[in-house]
Short mmCIF file of C-alpha atoms and ligand atoms in Angstrom, two decimals:
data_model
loop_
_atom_site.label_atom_id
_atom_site.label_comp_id
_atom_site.label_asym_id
_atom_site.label_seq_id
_atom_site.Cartn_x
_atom_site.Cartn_y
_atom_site.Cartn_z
CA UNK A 1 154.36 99.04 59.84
CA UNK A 2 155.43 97.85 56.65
CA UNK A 3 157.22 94.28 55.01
CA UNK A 4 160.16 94.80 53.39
CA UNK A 5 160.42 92.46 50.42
CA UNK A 6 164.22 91.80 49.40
CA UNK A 7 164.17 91.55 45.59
CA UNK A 8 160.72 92.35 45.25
CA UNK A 9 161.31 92.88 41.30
CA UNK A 10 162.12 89.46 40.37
CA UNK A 11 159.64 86.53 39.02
CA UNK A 12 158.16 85.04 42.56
CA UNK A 13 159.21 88.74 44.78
CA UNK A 14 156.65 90.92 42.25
CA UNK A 15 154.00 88.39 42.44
CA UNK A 16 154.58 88.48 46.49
CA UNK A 17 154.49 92.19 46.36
CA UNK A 18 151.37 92.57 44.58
CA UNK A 19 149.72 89.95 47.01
CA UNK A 20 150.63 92.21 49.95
CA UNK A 21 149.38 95.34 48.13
CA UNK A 22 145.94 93.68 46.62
CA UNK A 23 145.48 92.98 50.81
CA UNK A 24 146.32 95.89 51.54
CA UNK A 25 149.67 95.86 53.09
CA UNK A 26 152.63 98.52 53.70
CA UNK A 27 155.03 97.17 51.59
CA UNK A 28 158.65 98.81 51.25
CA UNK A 29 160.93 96.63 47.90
CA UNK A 30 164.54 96.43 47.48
CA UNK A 31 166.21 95.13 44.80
CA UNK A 32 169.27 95.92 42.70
CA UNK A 33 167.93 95.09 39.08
CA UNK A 34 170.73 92.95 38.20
CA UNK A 35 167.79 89.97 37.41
CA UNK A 36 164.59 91.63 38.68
CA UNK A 37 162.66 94.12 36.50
CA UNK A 38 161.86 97.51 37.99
CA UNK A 39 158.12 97.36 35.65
CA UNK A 40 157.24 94.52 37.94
CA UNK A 41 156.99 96.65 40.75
CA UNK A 42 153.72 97.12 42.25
CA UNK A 43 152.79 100.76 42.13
CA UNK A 44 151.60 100.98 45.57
CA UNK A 45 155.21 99.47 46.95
CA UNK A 46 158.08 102.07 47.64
CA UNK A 47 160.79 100.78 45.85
CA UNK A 48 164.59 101.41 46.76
CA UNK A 49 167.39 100.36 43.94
CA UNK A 50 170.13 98.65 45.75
CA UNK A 51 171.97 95.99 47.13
CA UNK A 52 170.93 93.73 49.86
CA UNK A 53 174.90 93.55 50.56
CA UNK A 54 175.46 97.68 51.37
CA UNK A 55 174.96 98.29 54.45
CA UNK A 56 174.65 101.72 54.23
CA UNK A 57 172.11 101.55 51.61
CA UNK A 58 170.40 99.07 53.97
CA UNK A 59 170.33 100.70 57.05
CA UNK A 60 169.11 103.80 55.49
CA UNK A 61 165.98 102.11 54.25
CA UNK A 62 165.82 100.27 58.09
CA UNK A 63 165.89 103.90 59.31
CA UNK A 64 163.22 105.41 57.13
CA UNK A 65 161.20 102.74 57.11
CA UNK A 66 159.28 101.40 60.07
CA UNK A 67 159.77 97.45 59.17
CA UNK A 68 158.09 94.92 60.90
CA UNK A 69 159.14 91.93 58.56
CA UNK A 70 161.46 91.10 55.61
CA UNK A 71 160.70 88.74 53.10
CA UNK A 72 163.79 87.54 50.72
CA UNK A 73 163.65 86.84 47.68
CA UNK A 74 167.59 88.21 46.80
CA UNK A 75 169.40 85.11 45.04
CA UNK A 76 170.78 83.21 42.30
CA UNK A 77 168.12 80.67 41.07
CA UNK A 78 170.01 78.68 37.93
CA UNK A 79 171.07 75.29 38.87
CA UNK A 80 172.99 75.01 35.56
CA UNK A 81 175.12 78.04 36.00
CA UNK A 82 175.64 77.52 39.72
CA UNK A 83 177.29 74.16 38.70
CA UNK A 84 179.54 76.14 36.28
CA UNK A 85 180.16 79.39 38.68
CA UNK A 86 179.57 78.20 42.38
CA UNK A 87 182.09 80.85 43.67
CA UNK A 88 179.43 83.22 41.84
CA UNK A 89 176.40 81.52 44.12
CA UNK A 90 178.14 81.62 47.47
CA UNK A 91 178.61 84.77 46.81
CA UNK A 92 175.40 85.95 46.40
CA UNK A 93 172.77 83.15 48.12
CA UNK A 94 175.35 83.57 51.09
CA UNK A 95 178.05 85.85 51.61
CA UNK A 96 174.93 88.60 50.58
CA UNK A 97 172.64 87.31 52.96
CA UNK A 98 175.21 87.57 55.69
CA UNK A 99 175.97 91.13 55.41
CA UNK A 100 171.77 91.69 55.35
CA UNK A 101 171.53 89.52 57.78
CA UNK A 102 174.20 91.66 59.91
CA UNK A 103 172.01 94.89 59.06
CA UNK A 104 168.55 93.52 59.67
CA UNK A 105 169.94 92.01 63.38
CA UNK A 106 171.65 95.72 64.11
CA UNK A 107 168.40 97.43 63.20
CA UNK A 108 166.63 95.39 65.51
CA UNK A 109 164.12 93.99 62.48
CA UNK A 110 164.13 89.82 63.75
CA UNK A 111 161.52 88.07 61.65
CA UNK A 112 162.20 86.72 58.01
CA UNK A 113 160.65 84.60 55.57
CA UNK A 114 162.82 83.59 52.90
CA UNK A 115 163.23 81.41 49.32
CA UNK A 116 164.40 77.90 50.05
CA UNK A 117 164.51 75.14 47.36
CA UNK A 118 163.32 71.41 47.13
CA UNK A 119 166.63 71.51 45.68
CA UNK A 120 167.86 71.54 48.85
CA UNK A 121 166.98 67.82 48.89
CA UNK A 122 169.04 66.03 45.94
CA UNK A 123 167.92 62.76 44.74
CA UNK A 124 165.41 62.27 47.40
CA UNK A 125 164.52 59.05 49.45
CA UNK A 126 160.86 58.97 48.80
CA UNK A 127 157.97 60.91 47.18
CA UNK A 128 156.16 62.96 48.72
CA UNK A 129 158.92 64.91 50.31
CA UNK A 130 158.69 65.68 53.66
CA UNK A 131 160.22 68.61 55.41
CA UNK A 132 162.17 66.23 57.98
CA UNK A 133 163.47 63.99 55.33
CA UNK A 134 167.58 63.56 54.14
CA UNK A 135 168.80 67.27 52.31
CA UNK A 136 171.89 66.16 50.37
CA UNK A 137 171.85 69.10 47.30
CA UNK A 138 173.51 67.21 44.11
CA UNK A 139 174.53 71.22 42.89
CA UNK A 140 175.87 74.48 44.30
CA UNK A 141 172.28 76.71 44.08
CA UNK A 142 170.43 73.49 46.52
CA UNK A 143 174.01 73.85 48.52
CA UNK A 144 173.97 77.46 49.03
CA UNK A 145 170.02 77.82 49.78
CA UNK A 146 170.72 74.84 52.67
CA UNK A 147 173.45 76.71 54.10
CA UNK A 148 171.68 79.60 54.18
CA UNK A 149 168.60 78.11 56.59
CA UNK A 150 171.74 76.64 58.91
CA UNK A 151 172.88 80.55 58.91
CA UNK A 152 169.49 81.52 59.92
CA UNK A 153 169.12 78.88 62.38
CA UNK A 154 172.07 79.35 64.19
CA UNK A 155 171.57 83.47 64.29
CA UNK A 156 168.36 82.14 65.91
CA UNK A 157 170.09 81.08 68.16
CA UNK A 158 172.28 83.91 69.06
CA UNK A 159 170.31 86.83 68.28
CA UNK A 160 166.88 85.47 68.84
CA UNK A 161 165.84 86.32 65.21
CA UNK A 162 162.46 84.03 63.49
CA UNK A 163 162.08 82.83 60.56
CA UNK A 164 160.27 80.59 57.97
CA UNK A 165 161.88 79.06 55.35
CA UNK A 166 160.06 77.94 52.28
CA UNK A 167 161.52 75.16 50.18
CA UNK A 168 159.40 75.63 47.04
CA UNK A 169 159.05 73.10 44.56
CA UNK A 170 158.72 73.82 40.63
CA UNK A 171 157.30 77.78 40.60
CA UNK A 172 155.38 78.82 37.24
CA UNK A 173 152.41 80.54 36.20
CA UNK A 174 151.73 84.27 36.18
CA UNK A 175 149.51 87.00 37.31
CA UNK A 176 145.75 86.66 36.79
CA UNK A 177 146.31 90.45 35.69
CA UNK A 178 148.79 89.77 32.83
CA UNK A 179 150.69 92.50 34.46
CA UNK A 180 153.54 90.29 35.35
CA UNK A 181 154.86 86.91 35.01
CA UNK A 182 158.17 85.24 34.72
CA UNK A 183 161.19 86.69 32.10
CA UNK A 184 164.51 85.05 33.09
CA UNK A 185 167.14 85.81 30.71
CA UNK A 186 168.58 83.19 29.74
CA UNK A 187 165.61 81.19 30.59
CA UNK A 188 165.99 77.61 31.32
CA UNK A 189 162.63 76.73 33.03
CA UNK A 190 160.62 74.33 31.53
CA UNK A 191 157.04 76.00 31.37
CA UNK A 192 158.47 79.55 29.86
CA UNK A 193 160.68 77.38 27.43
CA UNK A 194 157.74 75.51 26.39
CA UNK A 195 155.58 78.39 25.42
CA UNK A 196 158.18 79.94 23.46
CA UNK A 197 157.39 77.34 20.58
CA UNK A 198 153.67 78.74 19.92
CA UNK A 199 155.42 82.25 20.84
CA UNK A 200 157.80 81.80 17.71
CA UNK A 201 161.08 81.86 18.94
CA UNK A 202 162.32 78.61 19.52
CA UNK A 203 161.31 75.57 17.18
CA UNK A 204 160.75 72.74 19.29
CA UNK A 205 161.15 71.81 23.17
CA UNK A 206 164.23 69.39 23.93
CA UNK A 207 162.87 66.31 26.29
CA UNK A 208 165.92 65.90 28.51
CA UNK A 209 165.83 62.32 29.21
CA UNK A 210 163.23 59.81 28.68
CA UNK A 211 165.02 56.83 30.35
CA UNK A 212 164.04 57.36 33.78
CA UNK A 213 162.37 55.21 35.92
CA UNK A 214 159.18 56.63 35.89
CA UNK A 215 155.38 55.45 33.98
CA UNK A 216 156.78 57.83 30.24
CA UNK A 217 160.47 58.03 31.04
CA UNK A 218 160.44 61.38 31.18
CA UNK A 219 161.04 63.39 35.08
CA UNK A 220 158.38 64.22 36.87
CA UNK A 221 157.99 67.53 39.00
CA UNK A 222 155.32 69.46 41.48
CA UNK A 223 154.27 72.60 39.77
CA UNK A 224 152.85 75.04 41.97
CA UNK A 225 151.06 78.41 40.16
CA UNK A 226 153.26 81.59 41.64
CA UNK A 227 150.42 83.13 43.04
CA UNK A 228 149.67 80.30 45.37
CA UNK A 229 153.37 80.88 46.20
CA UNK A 230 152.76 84.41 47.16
CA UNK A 231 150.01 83.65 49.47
CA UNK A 232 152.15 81.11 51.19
CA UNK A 233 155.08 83.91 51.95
CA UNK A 234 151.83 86.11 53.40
CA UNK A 235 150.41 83.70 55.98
CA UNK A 236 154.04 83.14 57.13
CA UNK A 237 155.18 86.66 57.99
CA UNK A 238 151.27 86.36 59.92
CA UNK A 239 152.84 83.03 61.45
CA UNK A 240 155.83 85.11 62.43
CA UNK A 241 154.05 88.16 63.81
CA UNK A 242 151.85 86.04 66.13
CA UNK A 243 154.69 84.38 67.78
CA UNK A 244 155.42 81.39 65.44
CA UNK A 245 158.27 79.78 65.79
CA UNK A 246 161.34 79.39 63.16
CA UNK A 247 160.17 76.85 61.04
CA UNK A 248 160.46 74.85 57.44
CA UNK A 249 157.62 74.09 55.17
CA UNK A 250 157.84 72.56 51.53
CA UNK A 251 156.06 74.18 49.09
CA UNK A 252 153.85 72.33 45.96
CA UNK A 253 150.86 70.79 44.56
CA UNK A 254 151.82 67.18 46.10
CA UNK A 255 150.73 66.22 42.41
CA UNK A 256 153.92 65.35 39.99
CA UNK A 257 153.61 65.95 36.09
CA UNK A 258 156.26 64.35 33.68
CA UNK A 259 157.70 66.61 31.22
CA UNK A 260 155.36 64.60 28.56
CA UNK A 261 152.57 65.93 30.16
CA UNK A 262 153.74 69.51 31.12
CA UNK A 263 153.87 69.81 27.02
CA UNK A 264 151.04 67.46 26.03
CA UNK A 265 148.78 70.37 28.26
CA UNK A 266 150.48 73.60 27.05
CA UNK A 267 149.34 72.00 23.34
CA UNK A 268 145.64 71.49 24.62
CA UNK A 269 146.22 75.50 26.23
CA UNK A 270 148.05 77.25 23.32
CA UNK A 271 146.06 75.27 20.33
CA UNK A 272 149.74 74.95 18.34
CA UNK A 273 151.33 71.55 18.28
CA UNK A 274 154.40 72.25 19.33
CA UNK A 275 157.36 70.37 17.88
CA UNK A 276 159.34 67.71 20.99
CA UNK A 277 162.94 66.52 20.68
CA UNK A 278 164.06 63.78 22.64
CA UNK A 279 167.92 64.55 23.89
CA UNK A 280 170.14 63.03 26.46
CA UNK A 281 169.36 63.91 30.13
CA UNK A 282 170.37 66.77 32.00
CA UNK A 283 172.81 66.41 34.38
CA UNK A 284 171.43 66.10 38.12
CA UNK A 285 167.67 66.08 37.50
CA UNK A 286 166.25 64.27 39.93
CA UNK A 287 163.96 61.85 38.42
CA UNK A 288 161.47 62.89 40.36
CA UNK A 289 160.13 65.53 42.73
CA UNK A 290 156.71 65.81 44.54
CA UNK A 291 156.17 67.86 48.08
CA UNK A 292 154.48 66.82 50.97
CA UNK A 293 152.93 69.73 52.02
CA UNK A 294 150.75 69.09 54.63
CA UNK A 295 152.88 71.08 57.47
CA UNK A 296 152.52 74.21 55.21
CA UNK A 297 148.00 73.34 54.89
CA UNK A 298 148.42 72.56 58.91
CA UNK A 299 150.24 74.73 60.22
CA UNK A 300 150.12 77.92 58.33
CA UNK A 301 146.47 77.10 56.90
CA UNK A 302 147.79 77.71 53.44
CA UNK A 303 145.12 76.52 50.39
CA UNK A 304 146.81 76.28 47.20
CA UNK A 305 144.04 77.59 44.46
CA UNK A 306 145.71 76.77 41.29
CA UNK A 307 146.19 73.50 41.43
CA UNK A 308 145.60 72.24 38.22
CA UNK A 309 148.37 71.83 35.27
CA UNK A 310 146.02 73.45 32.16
CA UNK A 311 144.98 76.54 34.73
CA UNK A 312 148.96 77.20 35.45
CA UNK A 313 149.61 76.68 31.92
CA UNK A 314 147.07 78.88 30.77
CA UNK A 315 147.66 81.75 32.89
CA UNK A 316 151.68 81.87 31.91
CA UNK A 317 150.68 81.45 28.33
CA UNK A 318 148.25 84.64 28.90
CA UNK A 319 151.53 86.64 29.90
CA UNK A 320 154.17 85.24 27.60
CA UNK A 321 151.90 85.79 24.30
CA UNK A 322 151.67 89.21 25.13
CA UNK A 323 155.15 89.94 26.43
CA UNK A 324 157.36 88.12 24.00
CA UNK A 325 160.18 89.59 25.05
CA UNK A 326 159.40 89.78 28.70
CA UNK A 327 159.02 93.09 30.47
N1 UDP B 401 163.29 70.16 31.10
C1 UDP B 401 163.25 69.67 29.80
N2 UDP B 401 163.56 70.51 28.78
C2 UDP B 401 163.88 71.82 28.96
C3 UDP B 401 163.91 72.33 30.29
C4 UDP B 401 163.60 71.47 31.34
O1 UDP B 401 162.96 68.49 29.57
O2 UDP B 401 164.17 72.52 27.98
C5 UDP B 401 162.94 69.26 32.21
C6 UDP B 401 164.01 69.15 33.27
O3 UDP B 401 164.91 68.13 32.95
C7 UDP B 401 163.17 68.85 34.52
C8 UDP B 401 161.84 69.54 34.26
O4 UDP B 401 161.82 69.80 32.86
O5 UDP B 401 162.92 67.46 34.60
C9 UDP B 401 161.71 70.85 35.00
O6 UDP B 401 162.88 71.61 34.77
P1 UDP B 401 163.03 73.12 35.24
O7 UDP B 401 164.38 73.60 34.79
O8 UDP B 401 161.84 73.90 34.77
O9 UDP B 401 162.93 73.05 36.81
P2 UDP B 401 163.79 72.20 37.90
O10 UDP B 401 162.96 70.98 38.19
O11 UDP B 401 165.12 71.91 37.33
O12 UDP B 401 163.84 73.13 39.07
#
């Protein structure tokens, strides 16, 4: 039986894929290539072009393939953009995963694990964020990934389909191969942005904000090494497989960094000084964002490895020197 990994070519799907195929999985990708990068594809996975959407591409691969799980990873991820374009997010965090969702119930697959957001929060009430606490998204890309576990929830319901959705916090870090790591285009993560200073082709990191209220006035975030990530979407097709039932579990380090620090440590990793500009704040960064994830360590067992800042650091700055230019 194999796990077929929706968008299994894009920045957290490849580093899933390889997981499944370094333990020795069946794995089966799909993904259309619109984002994701067909190089990233492990070579053991059978990868089908396509999109999530077609049914008839869909079923086929349901019919040849004997799938015992689907893992999704097909979506929008820019918060930015989905403020500018939300008809653009709907459409593909939602109206997309409906028609899947339509395919995968009529082929009689019924156990998911898919990408949720701590964006799915908003401004939150307290740190550390706990799976149970207010989800009030302050932009369209939090908006559509909530709707998207009510969708699955209430198919539960009707259909009797599982699932496990994980609200990750800030995903970085690469491959401890160097094979693959993460090339967004445009990028607009912090880490990747960072490390294109030492890289040469950008000539200083803007500081977006340092009036918040936190100990350097600059926003704190969990970031949690990609790899740890991919374990975590492992043990929860397991959970699903054994019986467990639907479920939501945060995703992070439960340690936050301010964006001082995130650069202060890529300066000690990448020996160049790297050139800071203070501008004005971004708009709808929470000031700050740290996961509880003890329900993930409890109930699924899961063990973050990487959990500290210079080791994440290091290992992105071990892909993105050698891969410039991404894949
Ligand atoms: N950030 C920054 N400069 C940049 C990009 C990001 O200061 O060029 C900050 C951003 O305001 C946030 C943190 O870095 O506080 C992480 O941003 P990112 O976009 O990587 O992830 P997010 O937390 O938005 O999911």
């Amino acid at each position: 039986m194999a796990i077929l990994v929706l968008g299994g070519a894009g920045y957290i799907g490849s580093h899933t894929v390889y997981a499944l195929c370094e333990a020795g999985r069946e794995v089966v990708v799909v993904d259309n290539l619109e984002t994701g990068h067909v190089e990233a594809v492990h070579p053991n996975a059978r990868f089908y072009q396509g999109d999530i959407a077609d049914q008839p591409f869909l079923t086929n691969v349901f019919q040849k393939e004997n799938i015992e799980a689907v893992i999704h990873f097909a979506a929008y991820s820019l918060v930015g953009e989905s403020v500018e374009k939300p008809l653009k997010y709907y459409e593909n965090n939602l109206c997309k995963t409906r028609a899947m969702l339509e395919t995968m119930v009529a082929n009689g697959v019924d156990k998911i694990v898919f990408s949720s957001t701590a964006a799915t929060y908003g401004e939150p009430e307290r740190v550390p964020i706990l799976e149970t606490d207010r989800t009030q998204p302050t932009n369209p890309y939090g908006e559509t990934k909530l709707a998207m576990e009510k969708m699955f929830h209430w198919t539960e319901k009707a259909c009797g389909l599982r699932y496990v959705s994980l609200r990750y916090f800030n995903a970085c870090g690469a491959h401890v191969s160097g094979n693959i790591g993460e090339a967004h285009n445009p990028e607009s993560h912090l880490i990747p942005l960072i490390l294109q200073v030492p890289n040469g082709k950008r000539e200083f990191i803007s500081i977006f904000g340092t009036d918040y209220p936190t100990f350097d006035g600059t926003c704190i975030r969990d970031y949690i090494h990609v790899t740890d990530l991919a374990e975590a979407h492992i043990l929860a097709v397991d959970y699903l497989l054994q019986g467990g039932e639907s479920n939501i579990f945060n995703l992070g380090n439960g340690v936050g960094f301010s964006v001082r620090e995130v650069i202060e440590t890529a300066r000690k990793v990448t020996g160049h000084p790297i050139a800071a500009k203070e501008v004005e704040r971004r708009a709808g960064d929470p000031a700050q964002l740290i996961a509880s994830s003890e329900k993930a360590k409890r109930v699924l067992g899961w063990n973050p490895q990487h959990d500290s800042l210079e080791e994440i650091i290091s290992s992105a700055w071990n892909w993105h020197k050698n891969h410039p230019n991404g894949f």
